[in-house]
Structure formats: C-alpha cells, structure tokens
Short mmCIF file of C-alpha atoms in Angstrom, two decimals:
data_model
loop_
_atom_site.label_atom_id
_atom_site.label_comp_id
_atom_site.label_asym_id
_atom_site.label_seq_id
_atom_site.Cartn_x
_atom_site.Cartn_y
_atom_site.Cartn_z
CA MET X 17 -59.45 8.30 -15.05
CA THR X 18 -61.09 9.34 -11.70
CA ASN X 19 -59.33 11.02 -8.90
CA TYR X 20 -59.41 7.75 -6.82
CA SER X 21 -57.96 5.67 -9.49
CA ARG X 22 -55.24 8.27 -10.36
CA ARG X 23 -54.31 8.24 -6.65
CA GLN X 24 -54.03 4.49 -6.68
CA PHE X 25 -51.90 4.54 -9.88
CA LEU X 26 -49.51 7.37 -8.48
CA GLY X 27 -49.21 5.35 -5.12
CA ALA X 28 -48.27 2.14 -6.94
CA LEU X 29 -45.60 3.99 -8.84
CA GLY X 30 -44.18 5.42 -5.67
CA VAL X 31 -44.09 2.04 -4.01
CA GLY X 32 -42.34 0.56 -6.96
CA ALA X 33 -39.82 3.25 -7.15
CA VAL X 34 -39.02 2.80 -3.35
CA ALA X 35 -38.71 -1.08 -3.85
CA SER X 36 -36.63 -0.65 -6.78
CA THR X 37 -34.21 1.70 -4.95
CA GLY X 38 -34.11 -0.71 -1.92
CA LEU X 39 -33.25 -3.59 -4.33
CA SER X 40 -30.45 -1.69 -6.00
CA GLN X 41 -28.97 -0.53 -2.81
CA GLN X 42 -29.00 -4.08 -1.45
CA ALA X 43 -27.51 -5.40 -4.57
CA SER X 44 -24.67 -2.81 -4.37
CA ALA X 45 -23.94 -3.65 -0.84
CA GLN X 46 -23.85 -7.37 -1.57
CA GLU X 47 -21.37 -7.17 -4.30
CA THR X 48 -18.35 -9.37 -3.86
CA THR X 49 -14.96 -7.69 -3.85
CA VAL X 50 -11.70 -9.72 -4.40
CA VAL X 51 -8.50 -9.43 -2.44
CA LYS X 52 -5.64 -11.60 -3.94
CA MET X 53 -3.22 -13.32 -1.61
CA GLY X 54 0.22 -13.79 -3.36
CA ASN X 55 3.61 -14.07 -2.41
CA ASN X 56 3.77 -12.39 0.89
CA TYR X 57 1.16 -9.68 -0.05
CA PHE X 58 -2.51 -8.87 -0.07
CA ASP X 59 -3.66 -6.88 -3.15
CA PRO X 60 -5.22 -4.50 -2.82
CA ILE X 61 -3.54 -3.82 0.40
CA GLY X 62 -5.98 -1.20 1.26
CA LEU X 63 -9.75 -1.51 0.35
CA TYR X 64 -13.04 0.53 0.97
CA VAL X 65 -16.43 -1.21 0.94
CA GLU X 66 -19.88 -0.43 2.18
CA PRO X 67 -21.49 -2.21 5.07
CA GLY X 68 -22.96 -5.61 3.86
CA THR X 69 -20.26 -6.08 1.13
CA THR X 70 -18.71 -9.54 0.95
CA VAL X 71 -14.95 -9.74 0.42
CA ARG X 72 -13.42 -12.75 -1.25
CA PHE X 73 -9.96 -13.67 -0.37
CA GLU X 74 -8.41 -15.69 -3.20
CA ILE X 75 -5.18 -17.64 -3.30
CA THR X 76 -2.86 -16.79 -6.33
CA ALA X 77 0.35 -18.30 -5.07
CA GLY X 78 1.57 -19.95 -1.83
CA ALA X 79 -0.29 -20.77 1.41
CA HIS X 80 -1.67 -17.85 3.34
CA SER X 81 -4.45 -16.88 5.75
CA ALA X 82 -6.67 -13.68 5.91
CA THR X 83 -6.95 -13.21 9.78
CA ALA X 84 -8.09 -10.22 11.45
CA TYR X 85 -6.28 -8.79 14.50
CA GLU X 86 -8.80 -9.24 17.37
CA ASN X 87 -7.90 -5.93 18.83
CA ARG X 88 -8.02 -4.04 15.55
CA VAL X 89 -11.53 -4.46 14.41
CA PRO X 90 -14.63 -2.40 15.39
CA SER X 91 -15.94 -3.15 18.87
CA ASP X 92 -19.14 -4.54 17.60
CA ALA X 93 -17.52 -6.81 14.86
CA SER X 94 -16.04 -10.22 15.12
CA ALA X 95 -12.56 -11.03 13.98
CA PHE X 96 -12.55 -13.12 10.88
CA ASP X 97 -10.04 -15.92 10.16
CA SER X 98 -9.73 -18.11 7.17
CA GLY X 99 -7.07 -20.31 8.61
CA THR X 100 -4.00 -21.21 6.50
CA ILE X 101 -5.12 -22.21 3.01
CA SER X 102 -2.97 -23.09 -0.07
CA SER X 103 -5.77 -22.99 -2.61
CA GLY X 104 -9.31 -21.80 -3.17
CA GLU X 105 -10.70 -18.84 -1.35
CA PHE X 106 -12.29 -17.37 1.74
CA GLU X 107 -15.29 -15.09 1.98
CA TYR X 108 -16.40 -12.78 4.68
CA THR X 109 -19.31 -10.27 4.82
CA PHE X 110 -18.39 -6.98 6.62
CA GLU X 111 -21.55 -5.59 8.35
CA GLU X 112 -20.15 -3.28 10.96
CA PRO X 113 -18.78 0.16 9.81
CA GLY X 114 -15.14 0.85 10.91
CA THR X 115 -11.49 0.01 10.25
CA TYR X 116 -10.33 -3.64 10.01
CA ASP X 117 -6.61 -4.64 10.04
CA TYR X 118 -5.64 -8.16 9.11
CA TYR X 119 -2.66 -10.47 8.44
CA CYS X 120 -1.42 -13.75 7.16
CA ILE X 121 -0.55 -16.17 9.90
CA PRO X 122 2.62 -17.75 8.06
CA HIS X 123 3.86 -14.38 6.81
CA LYS X 124 2.91 -11.79 9.36
CA SER X 125 6.76 -11.58 10.40
CA VAL X 126 7.65 -10.48 6.90
CA GLY X 127 4.82 -7.67 6.83
CA MET X 128 1.91 -9.38 4.83
CA VAL X 129 -0.92 -7.24 6.30
CA GLY X 130 -3.82 -5.39 4.83
CA ARG X 131 -6.57 -2.88 5.85
CA ILE X 132 -10.30 -2.73 5.00
CA VAL X 133 -12.47 0.31 5.88
CA VAL X 134 -16.11 -0.31 5.96
CA GLY X 135 -18.41 2.67 5.80
CA SER X 136 -15.94 5.06 7.42
CA PRO X 137 -12.75 4.80 9.45
CA GLY X 138 -13.15 3.98 13.21
CA GLY X 139 -12.24 1.64 15.98
CA PRO X 140 -9.21 0.50 17.74
CA ALA X 141 -7.18 0.10 14.49
CA GLU X 142 -7.15 4.01 14.28
CA ASP X 143 -5.58 4.48 17.61
CA SER X 144 -2.12 3.03 16.97
CA PRO X 145 0.06 1.86 13.96
CA ILE X 146 -0.52 -1.67 12.84
CA PRO X 147 2.31 -3.81 14.57
CA ASP X 148 3.38 -5.76 11.49
CA GLY X 149 4.34 -4.17 8.18
CA ASN X 150 2.80 -1.05 6.82
CA VAL X 151 -0.84 -0.24 5.50
CA PRO X 152 -2.26 2.81 3.75
CA GLU X 153 -3.91 5.58 5.77
CA SER X 154 -7.59 4.97 6.18
CA ASP X 155 -8.48 8.42 4.65
CA ALA X 156 -6.56 7.58 1.55
CA ILE X 157 -8.33 4.27 1.18
CA VAL X 158 -11.85 5.97 1.58
CA GLU X 159 -10.66 8.66 -0.97
CA ARG X 160 -9.26 6.07 -3.58
CA GLY X 161 -11.58 3.26 -2.89
CA SER X 162 -8.82 0.63 -3.64
CA ILE X 163 -4.98 0.80 -3.14
CA ALA X 164 -2.97 -1.67 -4.91
CA TYR X 165 -0.04 -3.28 -3.10
CA GLU X 166 2.54 -1.85 -5.70
CA SER X 167 1.34 1.77 -5.25
CA SER X 168 3.03 4.45 -3.27
CA THR X 169 0.74 6.32 -0.73
CA GLY X 170 0.65 7.35 2.85
CA SER X 171 1.31 4.33 5.26
CA ASP X 172 1.32 3.97 8.87
CA GLY X 173 4.66 3.94 10.30
CA SER X 174 6.46 4.61 7.02
CA SER X 175 8.52 7.56 6.41
CA ASP X 176 8.12 7.90 2.57
CA GLY X 177 4.87 6.16 2.28
CA GLY X 178 6.22 3.86 -0.47
CA MET X 179 5.34 0.20 -0.71
CA MET X 180 7.38 -2.44 -2.35
CA GLY X 181 5.68 -4.49 -5.12
CA PRO X 182 5.71 -8.38 -5.27
CA GLY X 183 9.21 -9.63 -5.17
CA MET X 184 10.82 -6.25 -4.51
CA GLY X 185 12.74 -7.24 -1.34
CA SER X 186 15.75 -5.22 -0.12
CA GLY X 187 17.92 -7.82 -1.23
CA SER X 188 16.62 -8.37 -4.72
CA GLY X 189 19.15 -6.20 -6.60
CA THR X 190 16.81 -3.33 -7.11
CA MET X 191 17.51 0.34 -7.02
CA ASN X 192 15.69 0.49 -3.51
CA GLY X 193 18.52 -1.98 -2.31
CA ARG X 194 21.31 0.16 -3.74
CA SER X 195 22.70 -3.10 -5.13
CA GLY X 196 23.11 -4.20 -8.63
CA GLY X 197 21.20 -2.50 -11.41
CA TRP X 198 22.12 1.01 -12.30
CA PHE X 199 24.05 1.63 -9.19
CA GLY X 200 26.27 -1.40 -9.61
CA GLY X 201 26.96 -0.22 -13.30
CA LEU X 202 28.01 3.17 -12.48
CA PRO X 203 31.75 2.60 -12.59
CA PHE X 204 31.33 1.18 -16.04
CA VAL X 205 29.14 3.95 -17.27
CA GLY X 206 31.62 6.56 -15.98
CA GLY X 207 34.48 4.90 -17.87
CA ALA X 208 32.48 4.83 -21.04
CA LEU X 209 31.59 8.44 -20.74
CA GLY X 210 35.06 9.29 -20.06
CA MET X 211 36.31 7.62 -23.41
CA LEU X 212 33.52 9.30 -25.26
CA GLY X 213 34.69 12.69 -23.87
CA LEU X 214 38.40 11.88 -24.92
CA VAL X 215 37.41 11.01 -28.50
CA GLY X 216 35.14 14.13 -28.74
CA GLY X 217 37.96 16.26 -27.65
CA LEU X 218 40.39 14.86 -30.16
CA LEU X 219 37.89 15.35 -32.97
CA TYR X 220 37.22 18.90 -31.81
CA TRP X 221 41.06 19.62 -31.77
CA VAL X 222 41.55 18.14 -35.31
CA LEU X 223 38.50 20.07 -37.00
CA ASP X 224 39.50 23.38 -35.08
CA ARG X 225 43.04 23.02 -36.40
CA ASP X 226 41.77 22.57 -39.91
CA ASP X 227 39.55 25.49 -39.57
CA ASN X 228 42.34 27.59 -38.18
CA SER X 229 44.70 26.62 -41.01
CA SER X 230 42.23 27.68 -43.70
CA GLN X 231 41.53 31.10 -42.19
CA PRO X 232 44.55 32.85 -43.70
CA ASP X 233 43.65 31.55 -47.16
CA ASN X 234 40.01 32.43 -46.68
CA SER X 235 41.13 35.87 -45.67
CA ALA X 236 43.51 36.27 -48.47
CA MET X 237 40.85 35.20 -50.95
CA GLU X 238 38.26 37.74 -49.57
CA THR X 239 40.86 40.42 -49.86
CA LEU X 240 41.60 39.65 -53.35
CA GLN X 241 37.97 39.55 -54.28
CA ARG X 242 37.50 43.04 -52.65
CA ARG X 243 40.32 44.49 -54.70
CA TYR X 244 39.06 43.04 -57.74
CA ALA X 245 35.59 44.52 -57.14
CA ARG X 246 37.10 47.90 -56.52
CA GLY X 247 39.01 47.68 -59.92
CA GLU X 248 42.38 47.74 -58.32
CA ILE X 249 43.54 44.80 -60.19
CA ASP X 250 42.30 43.53 -63.66
CA GLU X 251 40.82 40.18 -64.78
CA ALA X 252 44.03 38.55 -65.73
CA GLU X 253 45.70 39.50 -62.38
CA PHE X 254 42.70 38.42 -60.27
CA GLN X 255 42.60 34.96 -62.02
CA ARG X 256 46.37 34.51 -61.66
CA ARG X 257 46.46 35.28 -57.90
CA ARG X 258 43.44 33.42 -57.27
CA GLU X 259 44.84 30.21 -58.82
CA ARG X 260 48.10 30.67 -56.67
CA LEU X 261 45.97 30.81 -53.44
CA VAL X 262 43.88 27.61 -54.53
CA GLU X 263 47.31 25.79 -55.19
CA ASN X 264 48.66 26.91 -51.83
CA ARG X 265 45.69 25.69 -50.08
CA GLU X 266 45.66 22.29 -51.64
CA ASN X 267 49.40 21.96 -50.79
#
C-alpha cells in the first residue's frame, strides 16, 4: 500500500469514527424518558436529562397536566403545558440547560409538582423554593439521575426531606399521621405485655420455690456422700441414710 493510499485509508477511518461518535451522542440525547402521572404525584418527582432529551408524561390514573411554571424555567426556554388529560401521554423535548419546575393544574393545591434538571442546575427555579409542595434539591437530582416519588431526600422547603408515597396522606392512618396502626394499638400491646410479665413472675416464683425446697435435701445428700467417701460410715449405713433422704424428698 502506497503512502497516499494509506493516508486515504486512515482518514476514512477517522471520519467514520467521528461520525459514529456523533450518531451515538445524538441517539443518547434523543432517548425518551418517562414520567408517570398518578394519583396526585409525578414519578419520578426529580429527573436529570441531557439537552435534547424527550420526556414523555404518561397518565397512569386520574386526569392531570404537566405544566411548567412560566417563571421557573430557564430564560431561553419556553414553558411547556400538556393541558389536562385523562388518558394517553404528552411529550416535550428539553433543549435548553437549566432547572424546570412544573405542576399539575387540577392538583397543584395538593402539592403535585416535579422538577427536571437539564444538563446542569440553573435559572429562576434555583432562586426560590417551589411555591406548591416539595421537590428534591437539584444537586441531588444531578447526582442520582432520577428520584422516585416515594424516596426520602433533601427537598426545598422540607425540614426532614421526606416525601410521602402515593396514597400516604396525613389522614390515611399511617405512622406519619400518628393515627391507627402501631400507635393506635399501643394500649393493647401494653396490656398484653403486662399479662406476660405477670405469668412469667408466677412461673419464676413457683420454680424458685421448688429449687429452694430441694436445697436442704441436696446438701444433706452431698454431706452423706462425702462422709461415705472418707470412710466415716460403712456401706450399709450409707444406703440406709440415702434411702431415708430419698423418701423425705418424695414426701
């Protein structure tokens, strides 16, 4: 192979590699990521994507919308809005880097909100807490990539960072609501434990009494055996006294 043809061959390989890398990056950026819209929640509630990624908002229950706050998206981006839908899906491609906060029109008042970070955090959404509900911190979203609705993580305006899962409202009888469940059953559990303690105490008293009553007999038997071992009494006397001790113990 001549030098010229070798240079042509290597150049073609380089162009092919660059084209292949570009296609791979483009395919990665154009992947579709799904956010489910259920009963008053978006899942995941926090999502990280690369610029150019399409996010599909899918209805799983109820009627909802995926509506961006107009003042909580990057300055160069437009606020998306699916409108309220009760079935099917809505897709939006995120081109501009930054932080996007969005909500559900019918359920904004009950805190149905979400956050998407594109590329890196930035924009008006980072300047103040989200006005409705709680969303994860943008740094946590970038670090983890996707934060499920049920998970506990740092959230804007939340003291403990916890997030309630679907159907985990404060009046649902859960431990968070301190009603029903384990807390409601504490009096019953305490009574049962008290009865177990009483029964255990009685058993201990009876067994300990039996042990104490047998101690003199055991001591006498040990003394008898030692005297016999030292030759202080003969075989006949040992057997006679031993039988007497056994009869006394049985009586």
